Short mmCIF file of C-alpha atoms and ligand atoms in Angstrom, two decimals:
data_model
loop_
_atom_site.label_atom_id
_atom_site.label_comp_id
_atom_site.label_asym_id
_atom_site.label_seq_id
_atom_site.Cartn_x
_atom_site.Cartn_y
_atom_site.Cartn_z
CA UNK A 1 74.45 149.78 80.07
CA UNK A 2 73.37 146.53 78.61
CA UNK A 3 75.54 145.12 75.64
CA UNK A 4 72.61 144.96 73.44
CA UNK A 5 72.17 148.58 73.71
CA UNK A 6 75.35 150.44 71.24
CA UNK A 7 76.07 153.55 69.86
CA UNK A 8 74.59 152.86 66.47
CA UNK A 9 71.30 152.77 67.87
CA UNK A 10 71.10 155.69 69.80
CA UNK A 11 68.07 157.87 68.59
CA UNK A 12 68.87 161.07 70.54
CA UNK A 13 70.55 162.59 73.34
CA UNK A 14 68.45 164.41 75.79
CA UNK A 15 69.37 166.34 78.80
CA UNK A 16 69.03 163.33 81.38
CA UNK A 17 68.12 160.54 79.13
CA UNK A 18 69.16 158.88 76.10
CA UNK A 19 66.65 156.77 73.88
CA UNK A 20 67.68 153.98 72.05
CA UNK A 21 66.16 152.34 69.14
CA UNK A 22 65.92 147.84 68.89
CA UNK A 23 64.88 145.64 66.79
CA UNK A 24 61.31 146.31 67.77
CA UNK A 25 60.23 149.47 65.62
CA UNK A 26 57.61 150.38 68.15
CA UNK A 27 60.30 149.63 70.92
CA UNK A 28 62.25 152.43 72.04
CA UNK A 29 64.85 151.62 75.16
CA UNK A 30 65.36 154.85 77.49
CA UNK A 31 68.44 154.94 79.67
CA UNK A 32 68.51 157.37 82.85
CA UNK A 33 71.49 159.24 83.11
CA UNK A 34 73.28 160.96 86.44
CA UNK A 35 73.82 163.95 84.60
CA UNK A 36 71.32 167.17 86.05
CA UNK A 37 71.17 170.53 84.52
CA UNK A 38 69.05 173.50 85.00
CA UNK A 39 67.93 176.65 84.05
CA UNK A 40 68.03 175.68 80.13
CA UNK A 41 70.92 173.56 80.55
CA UNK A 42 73.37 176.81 81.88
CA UNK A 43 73.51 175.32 84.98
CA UNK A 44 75.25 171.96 84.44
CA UNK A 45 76.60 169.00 86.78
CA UNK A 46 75.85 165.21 87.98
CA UNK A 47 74.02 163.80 90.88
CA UNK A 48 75.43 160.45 91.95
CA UNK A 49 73.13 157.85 91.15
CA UNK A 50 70.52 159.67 89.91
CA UNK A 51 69.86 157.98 86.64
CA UNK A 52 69.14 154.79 89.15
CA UNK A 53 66.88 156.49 91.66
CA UNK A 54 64.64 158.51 88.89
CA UNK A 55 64.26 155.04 87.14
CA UNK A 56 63.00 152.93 90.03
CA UNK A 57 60.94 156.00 91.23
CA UNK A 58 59.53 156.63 87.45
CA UNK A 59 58.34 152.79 87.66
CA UNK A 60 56.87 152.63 90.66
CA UNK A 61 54.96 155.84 90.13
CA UNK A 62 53.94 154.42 86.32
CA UNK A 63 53.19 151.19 88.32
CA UNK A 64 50.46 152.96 90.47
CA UNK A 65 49.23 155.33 87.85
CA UNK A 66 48.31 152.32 85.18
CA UNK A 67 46.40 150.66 88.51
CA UNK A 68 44.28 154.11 88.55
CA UNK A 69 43.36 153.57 84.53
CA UNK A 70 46.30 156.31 83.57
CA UNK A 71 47.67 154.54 80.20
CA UNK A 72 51.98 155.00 80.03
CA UNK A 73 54.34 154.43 77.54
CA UNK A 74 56.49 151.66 79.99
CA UNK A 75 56.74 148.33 78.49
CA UNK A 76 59.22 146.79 81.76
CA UNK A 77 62.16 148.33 83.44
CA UNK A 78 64.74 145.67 82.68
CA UNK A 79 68.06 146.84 84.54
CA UNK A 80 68.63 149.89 86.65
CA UNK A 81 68.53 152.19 84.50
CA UNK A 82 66.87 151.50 81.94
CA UNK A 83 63.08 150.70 80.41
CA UNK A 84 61.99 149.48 77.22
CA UNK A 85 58.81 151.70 76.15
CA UNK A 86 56.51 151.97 73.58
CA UNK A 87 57.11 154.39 70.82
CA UNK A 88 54.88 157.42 70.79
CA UNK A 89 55.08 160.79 68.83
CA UNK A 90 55.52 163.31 71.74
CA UNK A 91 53.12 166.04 71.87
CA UNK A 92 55.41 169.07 72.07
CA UNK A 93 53.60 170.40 75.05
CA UNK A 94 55.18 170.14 78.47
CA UNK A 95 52.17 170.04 80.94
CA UNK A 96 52.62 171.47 84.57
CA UNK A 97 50.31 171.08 87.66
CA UNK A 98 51.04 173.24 90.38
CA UNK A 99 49.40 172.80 93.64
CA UNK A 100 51.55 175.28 95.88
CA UNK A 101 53.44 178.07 94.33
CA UNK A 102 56.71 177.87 93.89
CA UNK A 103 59.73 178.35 90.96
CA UNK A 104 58.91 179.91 88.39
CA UNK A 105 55.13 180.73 88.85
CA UNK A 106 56.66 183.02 92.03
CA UNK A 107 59.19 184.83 89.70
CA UNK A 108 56.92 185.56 87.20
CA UNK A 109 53.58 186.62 89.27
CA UNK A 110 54.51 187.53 92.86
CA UNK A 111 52.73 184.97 94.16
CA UNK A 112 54.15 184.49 97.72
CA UNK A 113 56.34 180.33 97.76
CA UNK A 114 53.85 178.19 99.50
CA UNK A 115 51.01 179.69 99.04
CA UNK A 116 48.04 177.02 98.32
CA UNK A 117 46.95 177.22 95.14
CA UNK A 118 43.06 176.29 94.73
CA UNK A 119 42.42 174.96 92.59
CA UNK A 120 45.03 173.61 91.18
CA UNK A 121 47.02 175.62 88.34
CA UNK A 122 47.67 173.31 85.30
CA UNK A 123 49.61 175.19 82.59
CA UNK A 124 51.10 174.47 78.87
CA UNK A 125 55.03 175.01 78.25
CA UNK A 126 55.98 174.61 74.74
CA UNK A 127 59.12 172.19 74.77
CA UNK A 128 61.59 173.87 72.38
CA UNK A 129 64.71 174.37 74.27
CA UNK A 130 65.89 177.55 71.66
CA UNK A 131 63.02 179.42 72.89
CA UNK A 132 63.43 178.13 76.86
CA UNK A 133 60.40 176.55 76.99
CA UNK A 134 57.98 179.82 77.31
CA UNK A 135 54.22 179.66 79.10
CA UNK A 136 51.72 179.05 76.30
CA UNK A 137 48.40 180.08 76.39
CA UNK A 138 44.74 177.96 74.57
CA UNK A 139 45.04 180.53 71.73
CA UNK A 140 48.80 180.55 71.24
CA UNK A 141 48.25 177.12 71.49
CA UNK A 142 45.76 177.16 68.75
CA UNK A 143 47.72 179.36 66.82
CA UNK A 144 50.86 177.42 66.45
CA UNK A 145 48.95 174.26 65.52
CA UNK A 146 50.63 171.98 68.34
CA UNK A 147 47.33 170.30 68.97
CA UNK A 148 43.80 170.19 69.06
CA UNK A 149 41.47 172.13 71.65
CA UNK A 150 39.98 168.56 71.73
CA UNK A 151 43.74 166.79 72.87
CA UNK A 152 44.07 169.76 75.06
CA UNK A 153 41.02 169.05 77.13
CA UNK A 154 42.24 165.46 77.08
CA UNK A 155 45.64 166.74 78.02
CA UNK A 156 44.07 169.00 81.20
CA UNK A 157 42.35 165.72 82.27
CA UNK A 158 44.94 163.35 82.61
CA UNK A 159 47.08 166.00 84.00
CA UNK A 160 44.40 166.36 86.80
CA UNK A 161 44.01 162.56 87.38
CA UNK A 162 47.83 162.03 87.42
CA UNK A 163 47.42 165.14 89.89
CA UNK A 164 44.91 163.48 92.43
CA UNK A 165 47.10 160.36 92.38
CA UNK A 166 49.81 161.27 93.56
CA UNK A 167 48.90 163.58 95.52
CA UNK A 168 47.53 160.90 97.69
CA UNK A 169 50.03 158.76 97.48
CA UNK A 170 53.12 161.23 98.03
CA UNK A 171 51.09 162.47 100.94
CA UNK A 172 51.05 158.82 102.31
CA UNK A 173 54.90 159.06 102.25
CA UNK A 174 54.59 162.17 104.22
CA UNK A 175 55.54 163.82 101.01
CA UNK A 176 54.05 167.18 99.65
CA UNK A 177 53.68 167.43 96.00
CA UNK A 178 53.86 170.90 95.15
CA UNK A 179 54.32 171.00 91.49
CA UNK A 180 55.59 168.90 88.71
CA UNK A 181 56.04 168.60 84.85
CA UNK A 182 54.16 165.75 82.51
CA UNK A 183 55.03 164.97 79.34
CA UNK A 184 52.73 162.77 76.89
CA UNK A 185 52.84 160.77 73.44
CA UNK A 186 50.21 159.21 70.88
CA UNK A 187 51.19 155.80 70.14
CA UNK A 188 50.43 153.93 66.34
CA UNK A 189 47.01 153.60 67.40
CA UNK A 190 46.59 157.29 67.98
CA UNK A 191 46.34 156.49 72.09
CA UNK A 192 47.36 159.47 74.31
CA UNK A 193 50.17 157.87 76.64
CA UNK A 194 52.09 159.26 79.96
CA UNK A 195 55.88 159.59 78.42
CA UNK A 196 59.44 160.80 79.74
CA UNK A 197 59.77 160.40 83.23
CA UNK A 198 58.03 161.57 86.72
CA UNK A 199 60.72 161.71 89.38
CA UNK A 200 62.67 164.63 91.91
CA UNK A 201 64.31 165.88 88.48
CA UNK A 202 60.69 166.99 87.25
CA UNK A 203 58.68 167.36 90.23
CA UNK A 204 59.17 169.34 93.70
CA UNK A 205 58.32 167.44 96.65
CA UNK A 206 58.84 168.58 99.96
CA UNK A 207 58.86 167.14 103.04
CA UNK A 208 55.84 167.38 104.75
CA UNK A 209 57.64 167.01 108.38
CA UNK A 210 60.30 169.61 107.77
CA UNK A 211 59.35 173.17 108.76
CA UNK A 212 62.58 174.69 107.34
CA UNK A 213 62.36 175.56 103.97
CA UNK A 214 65.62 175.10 102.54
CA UNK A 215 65.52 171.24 104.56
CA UNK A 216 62.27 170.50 103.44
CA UNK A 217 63.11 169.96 99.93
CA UNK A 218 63.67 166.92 98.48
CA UNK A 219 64.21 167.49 94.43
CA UNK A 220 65.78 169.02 91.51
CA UNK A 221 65.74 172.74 93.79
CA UNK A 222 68.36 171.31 96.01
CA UNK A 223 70.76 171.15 93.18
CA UNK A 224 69.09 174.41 91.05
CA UNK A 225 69.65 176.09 94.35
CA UNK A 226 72.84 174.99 95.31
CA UNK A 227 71.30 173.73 98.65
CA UNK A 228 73.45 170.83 98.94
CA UNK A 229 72.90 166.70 99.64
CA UNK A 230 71.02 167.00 96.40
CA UNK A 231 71.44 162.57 95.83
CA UNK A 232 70.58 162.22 99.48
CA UNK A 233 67.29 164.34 98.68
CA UNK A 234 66.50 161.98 95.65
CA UNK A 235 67.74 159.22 97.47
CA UNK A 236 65.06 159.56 100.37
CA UNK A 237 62.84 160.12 97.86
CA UNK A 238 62.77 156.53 96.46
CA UNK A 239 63.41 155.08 100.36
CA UNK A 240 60.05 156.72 101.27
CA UNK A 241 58.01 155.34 97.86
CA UNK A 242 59.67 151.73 98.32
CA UNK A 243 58.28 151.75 102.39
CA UNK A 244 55.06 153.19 101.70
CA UNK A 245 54.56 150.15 98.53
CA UNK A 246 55.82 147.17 100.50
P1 TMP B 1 58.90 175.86 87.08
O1 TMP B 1 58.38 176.39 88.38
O2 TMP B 1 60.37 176.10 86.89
O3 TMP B 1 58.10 176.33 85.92
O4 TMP B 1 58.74 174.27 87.14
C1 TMP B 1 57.50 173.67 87.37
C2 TMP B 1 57.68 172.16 87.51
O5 TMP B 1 58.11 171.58 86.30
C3 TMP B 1 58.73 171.76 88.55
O6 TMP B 1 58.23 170.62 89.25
C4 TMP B 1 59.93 171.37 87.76
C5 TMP B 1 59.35 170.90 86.47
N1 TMP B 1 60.19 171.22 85.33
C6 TMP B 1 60.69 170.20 84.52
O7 TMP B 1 60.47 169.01 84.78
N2 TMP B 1 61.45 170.53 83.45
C7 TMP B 1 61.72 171.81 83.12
O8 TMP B 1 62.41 172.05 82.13
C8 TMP B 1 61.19 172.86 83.96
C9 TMP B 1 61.46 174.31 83.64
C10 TMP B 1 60.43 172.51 85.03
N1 LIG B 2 65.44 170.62 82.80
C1 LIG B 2 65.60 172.00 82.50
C2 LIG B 2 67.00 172.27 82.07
O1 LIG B 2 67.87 172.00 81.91
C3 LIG B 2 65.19 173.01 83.51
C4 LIG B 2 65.04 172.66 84.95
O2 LIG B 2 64.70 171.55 85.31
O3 LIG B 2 65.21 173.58 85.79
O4 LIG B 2 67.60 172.93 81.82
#
């Protein structure tokens, strides 16, 4: 951790990240940590470097988003681990795309894992970790006041865009993108911004060349299901990003 950044000015204390506060008030620093946990946290551990890996992947994938016109919150990743970003009120609704069926859209519907989903699901999770993040609907939505029908549609969107993307791109690595988890902020100027991190911790991506199903996978479900190499799955993650961008 850089020497500038101390315990005085830590903001909060997330699951995998810790946010920092400088001298900029519309600065925030966010450091990636190796710790991994699951399930609402009762599933706990570490994956060795993994603070390093979701960083680098995070900016590259930030890097190609603002070339497509999608607006994030990164300022500059200045060490390994860490990126100075702009401050933004998070919108407490965790956005999911799902393009193949998997987790928990399989538990909770019956829909059979892998089957294509078209067109794409995108979904609303409200992030409150005492309730476990539960499905939202428009009208619950509505209901609880967490935004307007207007940010929603804004929301949906961006999802989408961020959706066609990297879709592309991951399928240039060779790379399926089945599903993953977006998180957004308004910044001071009341600009909706791409915030937290997209990386294997919050998306599942499996390998498009692997036929086995427990091999294929390359993210967080190695270590939710216990199926082992989980940093070497992260790992190849990044390797394949870095080849396909050079
Ligand atoms: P799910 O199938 O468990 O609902 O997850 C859908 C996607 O969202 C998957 O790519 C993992 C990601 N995700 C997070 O990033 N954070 C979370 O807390 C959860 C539950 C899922
Ligand atoms: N990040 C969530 C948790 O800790 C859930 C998950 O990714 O499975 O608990």
């Amino acid at each position: 951790m850089t020497e500038a950044l101390n315990s005085e000015q830590k903001l909060y204390e997330g699951k995998a990240k810790i946010i920092y506060a400088t001298d900029d008030p519309e600065v925030l620093v966010t450091y990636f940590k190796d710790d991994a946990t699951a399930f609402n946290a009762q599933k706990k551990g570490q994956i060795a470097n993994k603070g390093a890996i979701n960083c680098k992947v995070t900016t590259h994938l930030y890097g190609l988003l603002e070339k497509k016109g999608v607006s994030t919150h990164l300022i500059e990743t200045t060490s390994d681990r860490e990126m100075r970003v702009k401050r933004v009120d998070i919108v407490p609704i965790e956005v999911v795309v799902r393009n193949i069926a998997a987790g928990s859209l399989c538990k909770q519907t019956g829909i059979k894992l892998g089957t294509k989903l078209e067109p794409s699901l995108v979904e609303f999770y409200y992030k409150n970790d005492d309730l476990g993040d539960p499905l939202l609907t428009r009208d619950r939505i509505a209901a609880m006041a967490l935004t307007s029908a207007q940010q929603l549609d804004r929301l949906t969107e961006k999802a989408q865009t961020v959706n066609r993307v990297l879709s592309e791109f991951f399928a240039s690595c060779e790379i399926t993108l089945v599903d993953f988890k977006l998180e957004f902020g308004t910044d001071k100027n009341g600009e909706l911004l791409l915030a937290d991190e997209i990386s294997p911790d919050t998306c599942r991506l499996w390998d498009t060349t692997e036929p086995d199903e427990r091999k294929r996978v390359m993210d967080k479900d190695r270590f939710r299901q216990d199926l082992g190499d989980v940093a070497e799955g992260y790992q190849a993650v990044l390797e394949r990003i870095l080849s396909q961008l050079s």
